Coordinates of C-alpha atoms in Angstrom, one line a residue:
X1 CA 43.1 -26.3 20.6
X2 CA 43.6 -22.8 19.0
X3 CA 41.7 -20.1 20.3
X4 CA 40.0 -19.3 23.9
X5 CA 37.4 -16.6 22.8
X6 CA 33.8 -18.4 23.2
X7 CA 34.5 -21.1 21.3
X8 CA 37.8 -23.1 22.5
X9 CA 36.7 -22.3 26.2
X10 CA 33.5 -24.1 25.1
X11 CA 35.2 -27.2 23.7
X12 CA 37.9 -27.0 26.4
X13 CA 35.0 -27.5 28.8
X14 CA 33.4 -30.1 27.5
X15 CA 36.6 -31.9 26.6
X16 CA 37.6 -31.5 30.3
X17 CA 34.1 -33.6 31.4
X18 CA 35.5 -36.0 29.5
X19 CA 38.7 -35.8 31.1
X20 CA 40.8 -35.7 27.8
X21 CA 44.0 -34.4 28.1
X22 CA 44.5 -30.8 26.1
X23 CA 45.3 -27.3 25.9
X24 CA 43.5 -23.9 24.7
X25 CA 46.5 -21.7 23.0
X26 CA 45.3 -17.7 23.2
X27 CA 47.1 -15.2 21.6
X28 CA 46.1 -12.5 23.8
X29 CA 46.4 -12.2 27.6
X30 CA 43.2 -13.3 28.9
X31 CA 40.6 -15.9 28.2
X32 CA 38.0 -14.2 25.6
X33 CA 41.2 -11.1 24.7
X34 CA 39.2 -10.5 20.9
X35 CA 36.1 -10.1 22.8
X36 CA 37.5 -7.5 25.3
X37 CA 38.8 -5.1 22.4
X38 CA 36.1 -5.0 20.2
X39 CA 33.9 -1.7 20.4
X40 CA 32.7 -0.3 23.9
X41 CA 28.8 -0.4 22.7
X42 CA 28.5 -3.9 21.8
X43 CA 25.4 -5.8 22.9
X44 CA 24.8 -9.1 22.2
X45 CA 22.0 -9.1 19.4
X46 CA 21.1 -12.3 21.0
X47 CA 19.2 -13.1 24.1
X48 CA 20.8 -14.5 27.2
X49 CA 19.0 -17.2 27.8
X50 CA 20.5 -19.0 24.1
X51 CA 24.0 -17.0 24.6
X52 CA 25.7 -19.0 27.7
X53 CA 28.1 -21.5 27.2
X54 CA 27.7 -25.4 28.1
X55 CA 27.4 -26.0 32.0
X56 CA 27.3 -22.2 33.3
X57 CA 24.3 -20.0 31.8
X58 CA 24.7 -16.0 32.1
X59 CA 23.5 -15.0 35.2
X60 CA 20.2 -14.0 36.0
X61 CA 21.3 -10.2 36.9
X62 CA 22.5 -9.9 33.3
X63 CA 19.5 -7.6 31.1
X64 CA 18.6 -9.4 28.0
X65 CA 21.1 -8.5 25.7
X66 CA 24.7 -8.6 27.5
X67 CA 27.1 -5.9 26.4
X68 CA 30.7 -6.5 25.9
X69 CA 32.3 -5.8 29.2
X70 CA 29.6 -8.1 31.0
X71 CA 29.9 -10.7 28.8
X72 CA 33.9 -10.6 28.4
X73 CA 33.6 -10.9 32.6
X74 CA 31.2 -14.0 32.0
X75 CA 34.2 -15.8 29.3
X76 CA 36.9 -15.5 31.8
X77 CA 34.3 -16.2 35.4
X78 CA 33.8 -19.2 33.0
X79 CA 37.2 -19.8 32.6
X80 CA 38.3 -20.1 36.2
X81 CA 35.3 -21.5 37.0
X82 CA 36.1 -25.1 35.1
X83 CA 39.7 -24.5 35.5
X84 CA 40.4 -24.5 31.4
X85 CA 44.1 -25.2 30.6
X86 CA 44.4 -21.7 28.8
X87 CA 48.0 -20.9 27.9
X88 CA 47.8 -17.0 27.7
X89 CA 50.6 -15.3 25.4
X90 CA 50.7 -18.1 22.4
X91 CA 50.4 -16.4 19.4
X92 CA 50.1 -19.6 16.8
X93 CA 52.2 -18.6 13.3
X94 CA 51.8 -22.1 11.9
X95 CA 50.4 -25.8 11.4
X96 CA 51.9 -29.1 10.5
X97 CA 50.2 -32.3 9.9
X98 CA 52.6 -34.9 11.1
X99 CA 53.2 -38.6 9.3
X100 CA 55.1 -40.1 12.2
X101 CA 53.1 -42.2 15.1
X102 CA 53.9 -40.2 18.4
X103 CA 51.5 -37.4 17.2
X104 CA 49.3 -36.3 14.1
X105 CA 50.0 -32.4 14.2
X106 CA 52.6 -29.9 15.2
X107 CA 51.6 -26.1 16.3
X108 CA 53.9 -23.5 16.3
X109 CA 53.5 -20.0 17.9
X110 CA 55.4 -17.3 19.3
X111 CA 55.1 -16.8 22.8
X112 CA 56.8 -14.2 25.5
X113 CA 59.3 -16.4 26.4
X114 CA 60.2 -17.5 22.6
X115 CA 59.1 -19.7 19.5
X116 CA 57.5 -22.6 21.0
X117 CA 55.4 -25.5 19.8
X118 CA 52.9 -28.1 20.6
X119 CA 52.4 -31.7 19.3
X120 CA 48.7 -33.0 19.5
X121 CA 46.6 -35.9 18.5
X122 CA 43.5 -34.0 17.4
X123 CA 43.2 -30.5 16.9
X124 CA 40.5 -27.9 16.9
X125 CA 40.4 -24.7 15.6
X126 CA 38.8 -22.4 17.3
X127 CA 39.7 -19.2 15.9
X128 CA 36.6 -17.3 15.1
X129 CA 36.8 -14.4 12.5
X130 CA 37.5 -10.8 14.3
X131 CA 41.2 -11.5 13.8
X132 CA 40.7 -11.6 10.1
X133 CA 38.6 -8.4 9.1
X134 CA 37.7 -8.1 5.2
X135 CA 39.5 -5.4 3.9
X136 CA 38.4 -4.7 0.3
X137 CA 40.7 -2.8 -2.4
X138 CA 39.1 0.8 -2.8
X139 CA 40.6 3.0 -5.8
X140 CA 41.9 6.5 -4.8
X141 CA 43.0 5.1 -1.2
X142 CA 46.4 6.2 -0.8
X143 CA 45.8 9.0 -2.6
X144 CA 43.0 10.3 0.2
X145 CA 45.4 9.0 3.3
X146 CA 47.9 11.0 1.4
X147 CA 46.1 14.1 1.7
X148 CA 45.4 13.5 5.4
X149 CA 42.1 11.2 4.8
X150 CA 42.5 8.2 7.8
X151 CA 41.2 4.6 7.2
X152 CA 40.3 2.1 9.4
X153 CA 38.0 -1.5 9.4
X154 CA 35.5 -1.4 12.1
X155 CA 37.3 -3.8 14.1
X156 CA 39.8 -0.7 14.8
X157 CA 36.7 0.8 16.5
X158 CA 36.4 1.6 20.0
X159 CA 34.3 4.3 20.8
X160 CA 33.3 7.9 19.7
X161 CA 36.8 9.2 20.4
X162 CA 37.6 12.8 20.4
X163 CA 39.6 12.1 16.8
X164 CA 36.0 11.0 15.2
X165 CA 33.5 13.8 16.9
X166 CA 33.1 16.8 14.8
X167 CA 34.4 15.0 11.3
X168 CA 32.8 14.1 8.2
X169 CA 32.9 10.3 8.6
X170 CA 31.9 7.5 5.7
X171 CA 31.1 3.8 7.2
X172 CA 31.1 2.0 4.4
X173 CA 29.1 -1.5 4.9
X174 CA 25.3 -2.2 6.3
X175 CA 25.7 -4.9 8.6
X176 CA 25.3 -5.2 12.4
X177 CA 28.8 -3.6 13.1
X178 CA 28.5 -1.1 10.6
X179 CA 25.0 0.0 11.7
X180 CA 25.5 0.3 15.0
X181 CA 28.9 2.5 15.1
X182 CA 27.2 4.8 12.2
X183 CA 24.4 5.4 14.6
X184 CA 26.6 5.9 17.5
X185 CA 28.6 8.1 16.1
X186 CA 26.0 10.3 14.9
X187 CA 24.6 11.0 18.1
X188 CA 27.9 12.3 19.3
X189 CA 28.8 15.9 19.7
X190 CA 31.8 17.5 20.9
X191 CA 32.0 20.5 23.9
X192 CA 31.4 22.8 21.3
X193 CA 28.5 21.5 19.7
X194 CA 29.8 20.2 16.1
X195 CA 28.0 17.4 15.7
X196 CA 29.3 14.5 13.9
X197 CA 28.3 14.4 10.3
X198 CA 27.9 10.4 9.0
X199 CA 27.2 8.9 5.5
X200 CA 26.6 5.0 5.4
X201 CA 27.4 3.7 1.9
X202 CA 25.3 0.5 1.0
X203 CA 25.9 -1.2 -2.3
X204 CA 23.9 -4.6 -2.0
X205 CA 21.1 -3.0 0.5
X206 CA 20.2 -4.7 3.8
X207 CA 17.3 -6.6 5.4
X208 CA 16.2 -5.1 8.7
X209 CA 14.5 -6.9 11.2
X210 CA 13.6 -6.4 14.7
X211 CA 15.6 -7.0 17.5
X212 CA 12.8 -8.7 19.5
X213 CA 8.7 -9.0 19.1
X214 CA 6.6 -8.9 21.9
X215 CA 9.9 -8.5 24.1
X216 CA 10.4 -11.7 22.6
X217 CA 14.1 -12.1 21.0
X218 CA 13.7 -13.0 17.2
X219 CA 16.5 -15.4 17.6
X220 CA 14.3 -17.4 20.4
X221 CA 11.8 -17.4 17.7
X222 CA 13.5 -18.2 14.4
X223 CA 14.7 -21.4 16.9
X224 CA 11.1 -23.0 16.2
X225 CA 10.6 -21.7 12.7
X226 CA 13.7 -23.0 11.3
X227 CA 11.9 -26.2 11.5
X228 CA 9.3 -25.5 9.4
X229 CA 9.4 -26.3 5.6
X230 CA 10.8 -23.2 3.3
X231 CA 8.3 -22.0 2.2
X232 CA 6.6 -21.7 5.7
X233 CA 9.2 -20.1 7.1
X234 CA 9.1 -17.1 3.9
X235 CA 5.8 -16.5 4.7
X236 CA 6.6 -15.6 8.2
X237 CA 9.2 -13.5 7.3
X238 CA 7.2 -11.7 4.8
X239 CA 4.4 -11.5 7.6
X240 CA 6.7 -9.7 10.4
X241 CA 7.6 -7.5 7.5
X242 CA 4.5 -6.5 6.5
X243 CA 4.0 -5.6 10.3
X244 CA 7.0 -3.6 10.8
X245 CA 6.3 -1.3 7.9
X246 CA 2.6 -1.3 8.9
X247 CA 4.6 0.5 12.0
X248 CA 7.2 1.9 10.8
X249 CA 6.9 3.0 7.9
X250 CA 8.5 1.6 4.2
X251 CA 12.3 0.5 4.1
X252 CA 14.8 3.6 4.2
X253 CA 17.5 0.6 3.3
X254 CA 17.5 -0.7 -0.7
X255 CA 16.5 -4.3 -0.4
X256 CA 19.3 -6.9 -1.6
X257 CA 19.0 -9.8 -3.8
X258 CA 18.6 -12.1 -0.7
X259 CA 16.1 -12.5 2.1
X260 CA 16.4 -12.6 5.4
X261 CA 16.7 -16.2 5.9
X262 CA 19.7 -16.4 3.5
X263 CA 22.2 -14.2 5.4
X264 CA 22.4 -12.4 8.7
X265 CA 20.1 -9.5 8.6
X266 CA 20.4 -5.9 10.0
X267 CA 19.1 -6.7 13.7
X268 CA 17.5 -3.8 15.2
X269 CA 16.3 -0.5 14.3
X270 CA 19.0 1.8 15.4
X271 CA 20.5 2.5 12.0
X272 CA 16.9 2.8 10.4
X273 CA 15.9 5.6 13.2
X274 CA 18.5 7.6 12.6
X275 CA 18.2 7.6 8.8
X276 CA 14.9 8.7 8.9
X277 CA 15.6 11.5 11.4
X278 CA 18.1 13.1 9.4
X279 CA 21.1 12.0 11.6
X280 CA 22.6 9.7 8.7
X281 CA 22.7 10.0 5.1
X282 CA 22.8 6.7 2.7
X283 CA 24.6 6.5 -0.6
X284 CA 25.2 3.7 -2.7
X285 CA 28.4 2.0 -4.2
X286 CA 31.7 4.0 -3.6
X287 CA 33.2 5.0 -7.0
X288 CA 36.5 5.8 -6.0
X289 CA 38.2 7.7 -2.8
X290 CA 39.2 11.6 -3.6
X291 CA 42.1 13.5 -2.1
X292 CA 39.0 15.0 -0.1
X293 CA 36.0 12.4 -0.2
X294 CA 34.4 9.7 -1.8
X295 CA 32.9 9.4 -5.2
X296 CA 30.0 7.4 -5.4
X297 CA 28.4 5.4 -8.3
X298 CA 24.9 5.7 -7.6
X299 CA 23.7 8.5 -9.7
X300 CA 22.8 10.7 -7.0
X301 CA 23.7 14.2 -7.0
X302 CA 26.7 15.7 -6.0
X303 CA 29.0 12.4 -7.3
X304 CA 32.1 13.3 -5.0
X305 CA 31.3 13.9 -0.8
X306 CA 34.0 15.5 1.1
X307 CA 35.0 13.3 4.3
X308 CA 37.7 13.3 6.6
X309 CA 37.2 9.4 8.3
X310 CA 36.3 6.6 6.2
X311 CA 35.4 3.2 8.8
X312 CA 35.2 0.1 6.9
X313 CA 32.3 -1.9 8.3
X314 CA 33.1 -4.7 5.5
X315 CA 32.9 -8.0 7.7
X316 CA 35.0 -10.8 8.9
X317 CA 36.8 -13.9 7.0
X318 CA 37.4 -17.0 8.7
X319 CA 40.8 -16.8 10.6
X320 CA 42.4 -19.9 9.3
X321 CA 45.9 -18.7 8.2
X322 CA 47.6 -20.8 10.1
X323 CA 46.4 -23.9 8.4
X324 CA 47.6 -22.6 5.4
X325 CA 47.3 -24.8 2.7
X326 CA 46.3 -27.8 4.4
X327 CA 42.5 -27.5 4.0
X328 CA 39.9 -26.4 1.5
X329 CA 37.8 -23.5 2.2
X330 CA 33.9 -22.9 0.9
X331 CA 33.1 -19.5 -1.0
X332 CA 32.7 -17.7 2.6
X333 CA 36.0 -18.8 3.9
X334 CA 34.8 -21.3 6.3
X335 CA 36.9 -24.8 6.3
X336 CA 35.2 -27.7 4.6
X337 CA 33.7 -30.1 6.4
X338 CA 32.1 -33.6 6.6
X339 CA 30.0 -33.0 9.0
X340 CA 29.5 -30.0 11.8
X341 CA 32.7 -30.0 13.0
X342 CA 35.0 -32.4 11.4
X343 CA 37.4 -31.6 8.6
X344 CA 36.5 -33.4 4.9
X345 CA 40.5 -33.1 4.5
X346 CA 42.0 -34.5 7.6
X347 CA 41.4 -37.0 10.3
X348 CA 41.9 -35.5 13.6
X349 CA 41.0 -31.6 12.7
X350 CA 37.7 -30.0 13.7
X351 CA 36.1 -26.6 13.6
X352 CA 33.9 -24.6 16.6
X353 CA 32.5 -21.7 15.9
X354 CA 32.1 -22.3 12.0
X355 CA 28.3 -22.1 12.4
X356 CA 26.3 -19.5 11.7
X357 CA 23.0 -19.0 11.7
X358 CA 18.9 -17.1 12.9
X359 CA 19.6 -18.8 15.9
X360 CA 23.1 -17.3 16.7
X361 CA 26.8 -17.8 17.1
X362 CA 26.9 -18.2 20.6
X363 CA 24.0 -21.1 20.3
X364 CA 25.8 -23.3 17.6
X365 CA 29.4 -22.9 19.2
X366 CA 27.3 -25.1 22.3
X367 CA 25.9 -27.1 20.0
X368 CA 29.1 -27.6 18.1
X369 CA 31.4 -28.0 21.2
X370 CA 29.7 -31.0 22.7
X371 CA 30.0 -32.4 19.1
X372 CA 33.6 -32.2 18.9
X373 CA 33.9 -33.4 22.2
X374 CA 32.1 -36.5 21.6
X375 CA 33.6 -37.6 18.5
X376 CA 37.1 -37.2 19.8
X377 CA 36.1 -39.1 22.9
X378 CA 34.5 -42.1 20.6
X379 CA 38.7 -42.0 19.2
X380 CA 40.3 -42.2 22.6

């Protein structure tokens, strides 16, 4: 198995009650490593309660929503806890499929003590997508980094460091990342009082909805809506909406072309708060970088915006490089699959963690690891 963030530690477990012989290659040094270098504020936009792994839920003295650090203490407590066979240090550069009998696919990876490999039966990827950020081609880039500019993906990201207080600072992209460092880094300040000045550029808009209702998560309850028909579950969206604008007041966000229920929304109303106190300005589709800004194609007045930090909060690709071109890939990035988990393109490879959905990440990688577990178990 590749991979011992949430997802192979999930299927390692579950493999392990079935005591089938493997092992969980991680790249970094510790059991859940991408999780323990993303950004110091993240919090789990999904309640506890549908966020544990198979066989050990987070603990009760957990709030709600887990930030990082708790829940990175939770992947590697889990860890030792079932005794996973995590080999720490295996940085996997490559994947064969094998024709001979004694084993169906070779892994290679470089590892502190050289190039090593492993030779499996069945193999599951479990690679997630923080290790392949989306890093789109914007005009004028090397002439702004040129003339002192700095770029850097959110995943880069750690905290409002003293190199990002006081600057002019562009987050280009909507999401959940995006949103959440924006507004972070507009509440900062430095000793001397310059506060941080932030522009959020949003080309396709955004659908913002609450974290929770009633102290209820929404991801609890878009568990029991998904079950209702389409056209049900529209007209609750459209009702909760209705509410929150009742409340709050009418969208700050453009609206995109899709709904709610077609991608992950904005969760939470950080980003939306700060916009409408004045703490974040919104443009719309960046032109072209300057050698002192940003030009932007949304007809708004001025065109060009001076800024000396532009974060990239442009999202995640499936990190599947390692298969090369041994698989097929959907319009997202995701592997193609018969089912769940299982590859359409070769017997003996399965995915966890290539669901996504209302109800979570964290909730389908459970779902998903006792499914992988079970088919490779029906093969033994």
């Amino acid at each position: 198995m590749i991979g011992a963030g949430p997802a192979g530690l999930a299927a390692s477990r579950e493999l392990g009650r079935r005591r089938i012989e493997h092992v969980v290659l991680e790249r970094g040094d510790a059991a859940g490593h991408t999780w323990a270098n993303l950004y110091d504020s993240l919090t789990l936009h999904t309640g506890k309660h549908m966020s544990g792994l198979p066989g050990m839920s987070l603990p009760r003295s957990a709030p709600l929503f887990v930030p990082r650090d708790r829940f990175v203490r939770y992947l590697q407590d889990y860890a030792a806890r079932f005794a996973l066979p995590v080999r720490t240090g295996w940085d996997v550069r490559s994947v064969e499929r094998l024709t001979n009998e004694s084993a169906r696919w070779r892994v290679c990876a470089s590892t502190p003590d050289g190039d090593a490999e492993v030779l499996a039966d069945d193999l599951i990827v479990a690679t997630g997508i923080i290790t392949n950020p989306r890093v789109p081609a914007i005009a004028g880039r090397e002439e702004f980094e040129r003339a002192g500019g700095r770029v850097l993906h959110s995943v880069g990201y750690r905290r409002p460091s003293a190199d990002l207080i006081g600057k002019r600072i562009l987050v280009v992209g909507a999401g959940n990342s995006g949103g959440e460092i924006a507004s972070e880094l507009a509440r900062a300040a430095n000793e001397d009082g310059r506060v941080t000045h932030v522009t959020i550029a949003v080309r396709s808009g955004a659908n913002v909805v609450p974290r929770e209702i009633l102290g209820i998560p929404v991801q609890y309850l878009a568990r029991y809506i998904r079950k209702l028909p389409r056209r049900a579950r529209e007209a609750v969206v459209r009702a909760v909406g209705r509410i929150v604008e009742k409340r709050r007041g009418p969208p700050v966000l453009p609206r995109p072309a899709h709904g709610p229920l077609d991608a992950i929304p904005l969760i939470g109303f950080h980003l939306v708060d700060a916009i409408r106190d004045g703490s974040i300005d919104v443009r719309g589709a960046i032109e072209r970088l300057t050698p002192t800004g940003a030009r932007f194609a949304d007809g708004k007045s001025p065109a060009e915006v001076p800024f000396d930090v532009v974060i990239l909060a442009t999202g995640f690709a499936p990190a599947l490089s390692a298969l090369g071109q041994l698989i097929r890939v959907d319009e997202k990035g995701f592997a193609i699959r018969a089912d769940r988990v299982t590859s359409a393109d070769h017997d003996g490879l399965y995915f966890v963690g290539h669901n996504y959905d209302a109800t979570g990440g964290l909730f389908n990688i459970g779902r998903d690891a006792v499914l992988v577990a079970k088919q490779i178990a029906a093969r033994e």
